[in-house]
PDB file of C-alpha atoms in Angstrom:
ATOM      1  CA  GLY E   1      83.188  31.437  47.179  1.00  0.00           C
ATOM      2  CA  GLN E   2      86.998  31.122  47.814  1.00  0.00           C
ATOM      3  CA  ASN E   3      87.346  26.987  47.820  1.00  0.00           C
ATOM      4  CA  ILE E   4      90.924  25.600  48.769  1.00  0.00           C
ATOM      5  CA  ASP E   5      91.196  22.533  47.893  1.00  0.00           C
ATOM      6  CA  GLN E   6      93.483  19.661  48.424  1.00  0.00           C
ATOM      7  CA  PRO E   7      94.297  15.882  49.213  1.00  0.00           C
ATOM      8  CA  THR E   8      93.307  14.645  52.517  1.00  0.00           C
ATOM      9  CA  GLU E   9      96.060  12.247  53.082  1.00  0.00           C
ATOM     10  CA  MET E  10      99.053  10.896  51.119  1.00  0.00           C
ATOM     11  CA  THR E  11     101.723   7.971  52.243  1.00  0.00           C
ATOM     12  CA  ALA E  12     105.112   8.389  51.140  1.00  0.00           C
ATOM     13  CA  THR E  13     108.439   6.536  51.897  1.00  0.00           C
ATOM     14  CA  GLU E  14     111.154   7.940  53.768  1.00  0.00           C
ATOM     15  CA  GLY E  15     113.598   9.310  51.498  1.00  0.00           C
ATOM     16  CA  ALA E  16     111.514   9.572  48.413  1.00  0.00           C
ATOM     17  CA  ILE E  17     110.067  13.114  46.654  1.00  0.00           C
ATOM     18  CA  VAL E  18     105.848  13.607  47.511  1.00  0.00           C
ATOM     19  CA  GLN E  19     103.639  16.782  45.768  1.00  0.00           C
ATOM     20  CA  ILE E  20     101.166  17.826  47.545  1.00  0.00           C
ATOM     21  CA  ASN E  21      98.653  19.629  45.031  1.00  0.00           C
ATOM     22  CA  CYS E  22      96.475  23.211  46.243  1.00  0.00           C
ATOM     23  CA  THR E  23      93.910  24.321  43.814  1.00  0.00           C
ATOM     24  CA  TYR E  24      92.007  27.489  44.391  1.00  0.00           C
ATOM     25  CA  GLN E  25      89.858  29.806  42.523  1.00  0.00           C
ATOM     26  CA  THR E  26      91.369  32.494  40.933  1.00  0.00           C
ATOM     27  CA  SER E  27      89.619  35.643  41.527  1.00  0.00           C
ATOM     28  CA  GLY E  28      90.734  38.207  43.946  1.00  0.00           C
ATOM     29  CA  PHE E  29      94.302  36.157  44.126  1.00  0.00           C
ATOM     30  CA  ASN E  30      96.424  37.733  46.525  1.00  0.00           C
ATOM     31  CA  GLY E  31      99.177  35.055  47.493  1.00  0.00           C
ATOM     32  CA  LEU E  32      99.207  31.619  48.231  1.00  0.00           C
ATOM     33  CA  PHE E  33     100.941  30.261  51.881  1.00  0.00           C
ATOM     34  CA  TRP E  34     102.200  26.866  53.117  1.00  0.00           C
ATOM     35  CA  TYR E  35     102.025  25.827  56.672  1.00  0.00           C
ATOM     36  CA  GLN E  36     102.976  22.827  58.545  1.00  0.00           C
ATOM     37  CA  GLN E  37     101.002  21.641  60.826  1.00  0.00           C
ATOM     38  CA  HIS E  38     102.163  18.448  63.579  1.00  0.00           C
ATOM     39  CA  ALA E  39      99.898  16.963  65.325  1.00  0.00           C
ATOM     40  CA  GLY E  40      98.706  18.936  68.373  1.00  0.00           C
ATOM     41  CA  GLU E  41     101.134  21.760  67.554  1.00  0.00           C
ATOM     42  CA  ALA E  42     100.479  24.950  65.856  1.00  0.00           C
ATOM     43  CA  PRO E  43     101.116  26.081  62.367  1.00  0.00           C
ATOM     44  CA  THR E  44     104.793  27.002  61.271  1.00  0.00           C
ATOM     45  CA  PHE E  45     105.277  28.705  58.008  1.00  0.00           C
ATOM     46  CA  LEU E  46     106.871  27.093  54.970  1.00  0.00           C
ATOM     47  CA  SER E  47     106.402  29.250  52.288  1.00  0.00           C
ATOM     48  CA  TYR E  48     105.184  31.948  50.507  1.00  0.00           C
ATOM     49  CA  ASN E  49     103.921  31.697  46.560  1.00  0.00           C
ATOM     50  CA  VAL E  50     102.819  35.455  44.058  1.00  0.00           C
ATOM     51  CA  LEU E  51     104.578  35.088  41.697  1.00  0.00           C
ATOM     52  CA  ASP E  52     104.403  32.138  38.777  1.00  0.00           C
ATOM     53  CA  GLY E  53     107.422  29.255  39.517  1.00  0.00           C
ATOM     54  CA  LEU E  54     108.974  27.528  42.125  1.00  0.00           C
ATOM     55  CA  GLU E  55     110.342  29.052  44.931  1.00  0.00           C
ATOM     56  CA  GLU E  56     113.211  26.414  46.148  1.00  0.00           C
ATOM     57  CA  LYS E  57     113.512  26.667  50.636  1.00  0.00           C
ATOM     58  CA  GLY E  58     116.019  23.344  51.345  1.00  0.00           C
ATOM     59  CA  ARG E  59     114.263  20.186  50.974  1.00  0.00           C
ATOM     60  CA  PHE E  60     111.274  21.905  50.628  1.00  0.00           C
ATOM     61  CA  SER E  61     109.928  23.982  47.552  1.00  0.00           C
ATOM     62  CA  SER E  62     106.974  25.432  46.667  1.00  0.00           C
ATOM     63  CA  PHE E  63     105.014  26.426  43.334  1.00  0.00           C
ATOM     64  CA  LEU E  64     102.466  28.714  41.916  1.00  0.00           C
ATOM     65  CA  SER E  65     100.762  28.780  38.129  1.00  0.00           C
ATOM     66  CA  ARG E  66      97.860  31.788  39.009  1.00  0.00           C
ATOM     67  CA  SER E  67      96.448  31.206  35.544  1.00  0.00           C
ATOM     68  CA  LYS E  68      95.905  27.276  36.590  1.00  0.00           C
ATOM     69  CA  GLY E  69      94.511  28.365  40.116  1.00  0.00           C
ATOM     70  CA  TYR E  70      97.573  25.501  41.603  1.00  0.00           C
ATOM     71  CA  SER E  71      99.925  25.516  43.534  1.00  0.00           C
ATOM     72  CA  TYR E  72     102.191  22.444  44.912  1.00  0.00           C
ATOM     73  CA  LEU E  73     104.709  21.689  47.957  1.00  0.00           C
ATOM     74  CA  LEU E  74     107.567  19.616  46.855  1.00  0.00           C
ATOM     75  CA  LEU E  75     109.134  18.245  49.602  1.00  0.00           C
ATOM     76  CA  LYS E  76     112.727  15.620  48.803  1.00  0.00           C
ATOM     77  CA  GLU E  77     114.592  13.270  50.838  1.00  0.00           C
ATOM     78  CA  LEU E  78     111.460  12.694  53.136  1.00  0.00           C
ATOM     79  CA  GLN E  79     111.988  11.876  56.858  1.00  0.00           C
ATOM     80  CA  MET E  80     109.907  10.396  59.746  1.00  0.00           C
ATOM     81  CA  LYS E  81     109.724  13.961  60.999  1.00  0.00           C
ATOM     82  CA  ASP E  82     108.091  15.704  58.077  1.00  0.00           C
ATOM     83  CA  SER E  83     104.961  13.271  59.018  1.00  0.00           C
ATOM     84  CA  ALA E  84     102.669  16.417  59.595  1.00  0.00           C
ATOM     85  CA  SER E  85      99.930  18.182  58.272  1.00  0.00           C
ATOM     86  CA  TYR E  86     100.320  19.943  55.158  1.00  0.00           C
ATOM     87  CA  LEU E  87      98.405  23.615  54.989  1.00  0.00           C
ATOM     88  CA  CYS E  88      97.331  25.330  51.682  1.00  0.00           C
ATOM     89  CA  ALA E  89      96.454  28.999  52.291  1.00  0.00           C
ATOM     90  CA  VAL E  90      95.304  31.595  49.843  1.00  0.00           C
ATOM     91  CA  ARG E  91      94.601  35.419  50.788  1.00  0.00           C
ATOM     92  CA  PHE E  92      92.051  36.601  48.827  1.00  0.00           C
ATOM     93  CA  LEU E  93      91.534  40.473  47.861  1.00  0.00           C
ATOM     94  CA  ILE E  94      88.150  41.112  48.665  1.00  0.00           C
ATOM     95  CA  TYR E  95      86.619  44.555  47.821  1.00  0.00           C
ATOM     96  CA  ASN E  96      86.260  47.187  51.054  1.00  0.00           C
ATOM     97  CA  GLN E  97      87.470  44.199  53.540  1.00  0.00           C
ATOM     98  CA  GLY E  98      91.095  43.854  52.480  1.00  0.00           C
ATOM     99  CA  GLY E  99      93.186  41.250  52.158  1.00  0.00           C
ATOM    100  CA  LYS E 100      91.281  37.651  53.555  1.00  0.00           C
ATOM    101  CA  LEU E 101      93.108  34.086  54.538  1.00  0.00           C
ATOM    102  CA  ILE E 102      91.647  31.239  53.554  1.00  0.00           C
ATOM    103  CA  PHE E 103      93.080  27.836  54.856  1.00  0.00           C
ATOM    104  CA  GLY E 104      92.159  24.386  53.033  1.00  0.00           C
ATOM    105  CA  GLN E 105      91.394  21.984  55.318  1.00  0.00           C
ATOM    106  CA  GLY E 106      95.371  20.184  54.993  1.00  0.00           C
ATOM    107  CA  THR E 107      96.781  17.139  54.080  1.00  0.00           C
ATOM    108  CA  GLU E 108      97.840  14.528  56.372  1.00  0.00           C
ATOM    109  CA  LEU E 109     101.405  13.094  55.360  1.00  0.00           C
ATOM    110  CA  SER E 110     103.304   9.588  56.665  1.00  0.00           C
ATOM    111  CA  VAL E 111     105.928   8.593  55.951  1.00  0.00           C
ATOM    112  CA  LYS E 112     106.914   5.405  55.703  1.00  0.00           C
ATOM    113  CA  PRO E 113     109.924   3.617  56.828  1.00  0.00           C
TER     114      PRO E 113
ATOM    115  CA  ASP F   1     111.029  32.356  74.770  1.00  0.00           C
ATOM    116  CA  ALA F   2     107.163  32.194  72.634  1.00  0.00           C
ATOM    117  CA  ASP F   3     106.431  34.765  71.017  1.00  0.00           C
ATOM    118  CA  VAL F   4     103.067  33.554  71.419  1.00  0.00           C
ATOM    119  CA  THR F   5     101.300  32.455  74.076  1.00  0.00           C
ATOM    120  CA  GLN F   6      97.770  31.073  75.089  1.00  0.00           C
ATOM    121  CA  THR F   7      96.430  30.066  78.173  1.00  0.00           C
ATOM    122  CA  PRO F   8      94.950  28.019  79.491  1.00  0.00           C
ATOM    123  CA  ARG F   9      96.243  25.042  77.240  1.00  0.00           C
ATOM    124  CA  ASN F  10      93.210  22.768  77.899  1.00  0.00           C
ATOM    125  CA  ARG F  11      90.283  23.478  79.513  1.00  0.00           C
ATOM    126  CA  ILE F  12      87.084  21.245  80.144  1.00  0.00           C
ATOM    127  CA  THR F  13      84.153  23.239  81.019  1.00  0.00           C
ATOM    128  CA  LYS F  14      80.356  22.143  81.301  1.00  0.00           C
ATOM    129  CA  THR F  15      77.231  24.155  78.849  1.00  0.00           C
ATOM    130  CA  GLY F  16      76.193  27.219  79.365  1.00  0.00           C
ATOM    131  CA  LYS F  17      79.360  28.688  81.021  1.00  0.00           C
ATOM    132  CA  ARG F  18      81.271  31.460  80.552  1.00  0.00           C
ATOM    133  CA  ILE F  19      85.015  31.043  79.002  1.00  0.00           C
ATOM    134  CA  MET F  20      87.650  33.177  78.267  1.00  0.00           C
ATOM    135  CA  LEU F  21      90.647  32.544  75.853  1.00  0.00           C
ATOM    136  CA  GLU F  22      93.801  34.827  76.203  1.00  0.00           C
ATOM    137  CA  CYS F  23      96.715  35.530  73.978  1.00  0.00           C
ATOM    138  CA  SER F  24      99.702  37.373  74.489  1.00  0.00           C
ATOM    139  CA  GLN F  25     102.912  38.345  72.040  1.00  0.00           C
ATOM    140  CA  THR F  26     105.601  39.883  72.385  1.00  0.00           C
ATOM    141  CA  LYS F  27     106.549  40.132  68.491  1.00  0.00           C
ATOM    142  CA  GLY F  28     104.848  43.833  68.524  1.00  0.00           C
ATOM    143  CA  HIS F  29     102.322  42.793  65.933  1.00  0.00           C
ATOM    144  CA  ASP F  30      99.296  45.357  64.451  1.00  0.00           C
ATOM    145  CA  ARG F  31      97.249  42.591  63.835  1.00  0.00           C
ATOM    146  CA  MET F  32      96.084  39.467  65.470  1.00  0.00           C
ATOM    147  CA  TYR F  33      93.679  36.646  64.804  1.00  0.00           C
ATOM    148  CA  TRP F  34      91.345  34.097  66.371  1.00  0.00           C
ATOM    149  CA  TYR F  35      91.109  30.269  64.501  1.00  0.00           C
ATOM    150  CA  ARG F  36      89.179  27.432  65.661  1.00  0.00           C
ATOM    151  CA  GLN F  37      90.704  23.796  64.389  1.00  0.00           C
ATOM    152  CA  ASP F  38      87.868  20.963  63.578  1.00  0.00           C
ATOM    153  CA  PRO F  39      89.370  17.738  62.048  1.00  0.00           C
ATOM    154  CA  GLY F  40      88.079  17.626  58.305  1.00  0.00           C
ATOM    155  CA  LEU F  41      86.972  21.879  58.141  1.00  0.00           C
ATOM    156  CA  GLY F  42      90.738  23.483  58.476  1.00  0.00           C
ATOM    157  CA  LEU F  43      91.522  26.938  60.237  1.00  0.00           C
ATOM    158  CA  ARG F  44      88.575  29.152  59.900  1.00  0.00           C
ATOM    159  CA  LEU F  45      88.601  32.779  61.017  1.00  0.00           C
ATOM    160  CA  ILE F  46      86.259  33.697  64.413  1.00  0.00           C
ATOM    161  CA  TYR F  47      88.107  37.489  64.795  1.00  0.00           C
ATOM    162  CA  TYR F  48      90.938  39.815  63.829  1.00  0.00           C
ATOM    163  CA  SER F  49      91.846  42.732  64.609  1.00  0.00           C
ATOM    164  CA  PHE F  50      94.301  44.906  63.188  1.00  0.00           C
ATOM    165  CA  ASP F  51      95.130  47.603  65.555  1.00  0.00           C
ATOM    166  CA  VAL F  52      93.768  48.461  69.432  1.00  0.00           C
ATOM    167  CA  LYS F  53      90.541  49.828  68.294  1.00  0.00           C
ATOM    168  CA  ASP F  54      89.683  47.422  65.141  1.00  0.00           C
ATOM    169  CA  ILE F  55      87.726  44.391  65.768  1.00  0.00           C
ATOM    170  CA  ASN F  56      86.163  42.599  62.576  1.00  0.00           C
ATOM    171  CA  LYS F  57      83.930  39.865  62.410  1.00  0.00           C
ATOM    172  CA  GLY F  58      85.622  36.533  60.923  1.00  0.00           C
ATOM    173  CA  GLU F  59      83.279  33.617  59.133  1.00  0.00           C
ATOM    174  CA  ILE F  60      82.052  31.899  62.373  1.00  0.00           C
ATOM    175  CA  SER F  61      81.988  34.524  64.845  1.00  0.00           C
ATOM    176  CA  ASP F  62      78.233  33.516  66.534  1.00  0.00           C
ATOM    177  CA  GLY F  63      78.799  32.221  69.809  1.00  0.00           C
ATOM    178  CA  TYR F  64      81.777  34.691  70.577  1.00  0.00           C
ATOM    179  CA  SER F  65      83.023  37.567  71.236  1.00  0.00           C
ATOM    180  CA  VAL F  66      87.111  39.847  71.430  1.00  0.00           C
ATOM    181  CA  SER F  67      88.629  42.182  73.558  1.00  0.00           C
ATOM    182  CA  ARG F  68      91.656  44.136  71.839  1.00  0.00           C
ATOM    183  CA  GLN F  69      93.404  45.075  75.650  1.00  0.00           C
ATOM    184  CA  ALA F  70      96.382  46.569  74.087  1.00  0.00           C
ATOM    185  CA  GLN F  71      98.471  46.035  70.585  1.00  0.00           C
ATOM    186  CA  ALA F  72      99.711  43.073  72.764  1.00  0.00           C
ATOM    187  CA  LYS F  73      96.990  41.237  74.034  1.00  0.00           C
ATOM    188  CA  PHE F  74      93.874  39.621  72.021  1.00  0.00           C
ATOM    189  CA  SER F  75      91.435  37.329  74.558  1.00  0.00           C
ATOM    190  CA  LEU F  76      87.805  35.112  72.666  1.00  0.00           C
ATOM    191  CA  SER F  77      85.609  34.601  75.044  1.00  0.00           C
ATOM    192  CA  LEU F  78      82.835  32.150  74.789  1.00  0.00           C
ATOM    193  CA  GLU F  79      79.608  33.404  76.444  1.00  0.00           C
ATOM    194  CA  SER F  80      77.327  30.659  76.866  1.00  0.00           C
ATOM    195  CA  ALA F  81      79.620  27.419  75.657  1.00  0.00           C
ATOM    196  CA  ILE F  82      77.870  24.816  74.042  1.00  0.00           C
ATOM    197  CA  PRO F  83      79.341  21.357  72.968  1.00  0.00           C
ATOM    198  CA  ASN F  84      79.682  22.226  69.173  1.00  0.00           C
ATOM    199  CA  GLN F  85      82.737  24.996  70.181  1.00  0.00           C
ATOM    200  CA  THR F  86      84.398  22.001  71.254  1.00  0.00           C
ATOM    201  CA  ALA F  87      87.490  22.520  69.199  1.00  0.00           C
ATOM    202  CA  LEU F  88      91.580  23.375  69.151  1.00  0.00           C
ATOM    203  CA  TYR F  89      91.694  27.426  69.341  1.00  0.00           C
ATOM    204  CA  PHE F  90      94.634  29.638  68.144  1.00  0.00           C
ATOM    205  CA  CYS F  91      95.811  32.795  68.133  1.00  0.00           C
ATOM    206  CA  ALA F  92      98.208  34.189  65.753  1.00  0.00           C
ATOM    207  CA  THR F  93      99.380  37.641  64.671  1.00  0.00           C
ATOM    208  CA  SER F  94     100.546  39.282  61.700  1.00  0.00           C
ATOM    209  CA  ASP F  95     102.716  42.653  60.284  1.00  0.00           C
ATOM    210  CA  PRO F  96     102.296  43.200  56.448  1.00  0.00           C
ATOM    211  CA  GLY F  97     105.438  45.268  56.725  1.00  0.00           C
ATOM    212  CA  GLN F  98     107.296  42.304  57.293  1.00  0.00           C
ATOM    213  CA  GLY F  99     107.958  39.339  55.394  1.00  0.00           C
ATOM    214  CA  TYR F 100     104.707  38.082  52.943  1.00  0.00           C
ATOM    215  CA  ASN F 101     103.213  39.846  56.167  1.00  0.00           C
ATOM    216  CA  GLU F 102     102.901  35.482  56.992  1.00  0.00           C
ATOM    217  CA  GLN F 103     100.697  34.651  60.282  1.00  0.00           C
ATOM    218  CA  PHE F 104     102.523  33.162  63.090  1.00  0.00           C
ATOM    219  CA  PHE F 105     100.517  31.663  65.820  1.00  0.00           C
ATOM    220  CA  GLY F 106     100.203  30.533  69.387  1.00  0.00           C
ATOM    221  CA  PRO F 107     100.711  26.732  70.364  1.00  0.00           C
ATOM    222  CA  GLY F 108      96.564  26.601  70.997  1.00  0.00           C
ATOM    223  CA  THR F 109      94.092  25.933  73.110  1.00  0.00           C
ATOM    224  CA  ARG F 110      92.527  23.010  73.634  1.00  0.00           C
ATOM    225  CA  LEU F 111      88.499  23.571  74.368  1.00  0.00           C
ATOM    226  CA  THR F 112      86.122  20.887  75.798  1.00  0.00           C
ATOM    227  CA  VAL F 113      82.537  21.769  76.389  1.00  0.00           C
ATOM    228  CA  LEU F 114      80.634  19.102  77.708  1.00  0.00           C
TER     229      LEU F 114
END
């Protein structure tokens, strides 16, 4: 299978830094996405990693280690509006089916004052 | 203006009824997807279409059917709704020739089957 594992929920303090981890099975890996989803709203694209290393985009950074099947999303200078669910999604290449995107269950982040 | 729209946004129906959820997009993307989201289970793919003549089953297609009426329109039907189809449904689009082929989601349809 292509299970995606991430913590169910996390809590952090306004102004702090939080790291949300995601692990996946490495076979067929073809890229990893992070999405943000506020309650009752559509997921919105945050970042994409396909090569090892860190991708930085403002307060958000995403890291990938392909050999370990591991990624994390790092949120700095947390704001109350960052309270949301963060979805890790991995694209796998399946023989004869092309690319297939599998989503993790999401990590519910609560930012406290 | 929203690039991906879904109608209706909320729907309450009864067991056994036929329901159609509609999705339209102005992004010009060829690829369109239907997902359902349930608490604790994440987004699961129901059907997807890579162009007007292409329809493919996702991981949970039983009880659902789709129609790709045009590049911009992709409809999801529940032929005979049952309570365990109560969920939040999202349509999404993507273009492998743009960006990272990331998916753009509509606002969702909250469906309740009584």
